[in-house]
Coordinates of C-alpha atoms in Angstrom, one line a residue:
X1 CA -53.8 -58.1 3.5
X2 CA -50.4 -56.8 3.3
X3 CA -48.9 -55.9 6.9
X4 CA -47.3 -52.8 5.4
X5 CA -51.0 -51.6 4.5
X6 CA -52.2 -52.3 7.9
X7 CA -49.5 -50.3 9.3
X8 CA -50.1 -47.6 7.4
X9 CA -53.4 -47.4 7.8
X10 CA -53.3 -47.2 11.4
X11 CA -52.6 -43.7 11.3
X12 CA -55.8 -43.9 9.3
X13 CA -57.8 -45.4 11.9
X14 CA -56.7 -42.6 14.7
X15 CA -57.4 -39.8 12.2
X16 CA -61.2 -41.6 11.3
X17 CA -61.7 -42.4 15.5
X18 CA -60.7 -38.6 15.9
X19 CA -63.5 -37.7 13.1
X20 CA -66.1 -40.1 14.1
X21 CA -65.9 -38.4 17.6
X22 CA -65.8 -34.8 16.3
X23 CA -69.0 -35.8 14.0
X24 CA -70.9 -36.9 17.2
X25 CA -70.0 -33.9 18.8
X26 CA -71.1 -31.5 16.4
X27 CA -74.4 -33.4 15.6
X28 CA -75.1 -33.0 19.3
X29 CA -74.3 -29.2 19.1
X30 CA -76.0 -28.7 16.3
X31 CA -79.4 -31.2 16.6
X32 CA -79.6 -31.2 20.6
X33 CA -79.1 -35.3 20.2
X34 CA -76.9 -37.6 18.6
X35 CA -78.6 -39.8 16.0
X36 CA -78.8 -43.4 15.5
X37 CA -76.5 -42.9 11.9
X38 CA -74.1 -41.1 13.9
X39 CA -73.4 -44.3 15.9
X40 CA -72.1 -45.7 12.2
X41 CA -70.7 -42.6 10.7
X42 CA -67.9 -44.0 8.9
X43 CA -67.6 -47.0 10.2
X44 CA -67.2 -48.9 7.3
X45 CA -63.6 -47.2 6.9
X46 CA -62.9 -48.7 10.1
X47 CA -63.7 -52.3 9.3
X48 CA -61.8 -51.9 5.6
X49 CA -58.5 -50.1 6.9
X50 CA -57.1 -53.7 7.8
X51 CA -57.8 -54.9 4.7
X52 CA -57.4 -52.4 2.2
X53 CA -55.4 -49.7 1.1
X54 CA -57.0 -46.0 1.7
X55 CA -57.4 -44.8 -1.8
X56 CA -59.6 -48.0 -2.5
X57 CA -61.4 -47.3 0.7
X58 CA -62.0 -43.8 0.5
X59 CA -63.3 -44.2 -3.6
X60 CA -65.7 -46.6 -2.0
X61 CA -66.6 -44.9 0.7
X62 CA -67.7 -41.6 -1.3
X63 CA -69.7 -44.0 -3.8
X64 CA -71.8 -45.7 -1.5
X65 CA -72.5 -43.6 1.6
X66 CA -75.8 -41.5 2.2
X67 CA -73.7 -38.4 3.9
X68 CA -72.0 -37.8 0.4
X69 CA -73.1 -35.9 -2.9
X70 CA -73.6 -39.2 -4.9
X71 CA -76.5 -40.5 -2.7
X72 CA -77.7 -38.2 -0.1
X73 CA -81.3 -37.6 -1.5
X74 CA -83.1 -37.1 2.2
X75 CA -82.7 -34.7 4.3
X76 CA -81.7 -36.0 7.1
X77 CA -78.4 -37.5 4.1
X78 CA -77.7 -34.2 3.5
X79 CA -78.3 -33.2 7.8
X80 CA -75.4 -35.8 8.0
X81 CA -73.2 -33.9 5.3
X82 CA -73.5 -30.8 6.7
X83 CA -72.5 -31.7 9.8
X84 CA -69.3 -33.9 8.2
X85 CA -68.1 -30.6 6.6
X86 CA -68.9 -28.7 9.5
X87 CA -67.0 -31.0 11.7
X88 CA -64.1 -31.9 9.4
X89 CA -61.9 -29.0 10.2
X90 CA -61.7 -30.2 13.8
X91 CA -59.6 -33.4 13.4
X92 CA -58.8 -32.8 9.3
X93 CA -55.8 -30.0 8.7
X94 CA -56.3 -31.1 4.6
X95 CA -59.6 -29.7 5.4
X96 CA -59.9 -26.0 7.5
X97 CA -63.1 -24.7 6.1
X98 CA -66.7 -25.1 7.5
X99 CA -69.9 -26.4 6.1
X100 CA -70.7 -22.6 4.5
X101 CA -67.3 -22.5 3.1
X102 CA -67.4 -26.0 2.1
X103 CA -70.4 -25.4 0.1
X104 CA -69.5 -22.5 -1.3
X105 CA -66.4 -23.9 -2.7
X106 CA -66.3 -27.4 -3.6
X107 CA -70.6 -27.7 -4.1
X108 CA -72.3 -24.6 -5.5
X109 CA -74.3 -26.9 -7.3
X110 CA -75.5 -28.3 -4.3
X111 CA -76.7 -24.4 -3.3
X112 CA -80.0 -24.5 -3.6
X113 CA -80.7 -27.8 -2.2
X114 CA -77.9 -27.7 1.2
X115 CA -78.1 -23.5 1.5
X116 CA -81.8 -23.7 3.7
X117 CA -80.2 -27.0 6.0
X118 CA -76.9 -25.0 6.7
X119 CA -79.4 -21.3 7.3
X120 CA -81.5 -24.3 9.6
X121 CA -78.9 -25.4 11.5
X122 CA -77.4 -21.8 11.9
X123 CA -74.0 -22.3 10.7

């Protein structure tokens, strides 16, 4: 670990604490109770900022975790990425649109299988 990269990642942490909190948040808005998997939602970002630089971390992150493209096969994964694009535009300025917009821009692909959750959750 490299004290530079823990340093710089700090500003990391507050930005993923602010998200983590917004993510709980909507989840409760949007399901009427948080969910066990909201307890961890990104977490693993948390423990690895010390450690590691934040391109490594986020490449990781997108690779392994159930609330992005690569593996959300359930429902409920793809519940949980909903409701991280819904609630990114609180706490992320790189990222102002909402789960609709998200979808519409960055994962038409994804239409016909996220479309009915976002309708479900009425966003």
């Amino acid at each position: 670990m490299k004290v530079k990269d823990l340093i710089k990642n700090k500003e990391k942490m507050k930005y993923t604490i602010a998200h983590r909190k917004a993510f709980r948040t909507v989840e409760k808005q949007l399901l009427g109770h948080n969910t066990f998997r909201s307890l961890f939602h990104d977490f693993d970002k948390m423990l690895l900022y010390p450690f590691f630089d934040k391109e490594k971390i986020s490449k990781w992150h997108r690779n392994y975790s159930r609330h992005h493209e690569k593996h959300a096969k359930t429902n409920t994964d793809i519940v949980q990425m909903v409701i991280d694009w819904e609630c990114a535009r609180y706490t992320k300025p790189d990222k102002p649109l909402n789960a609709r917009q998200t979808l519409e821009k960055f994962y038409p692909h994804l239409t016909e299988k996220v479309l009915p959750i976002i309708e479900q959750l009425n966003l």
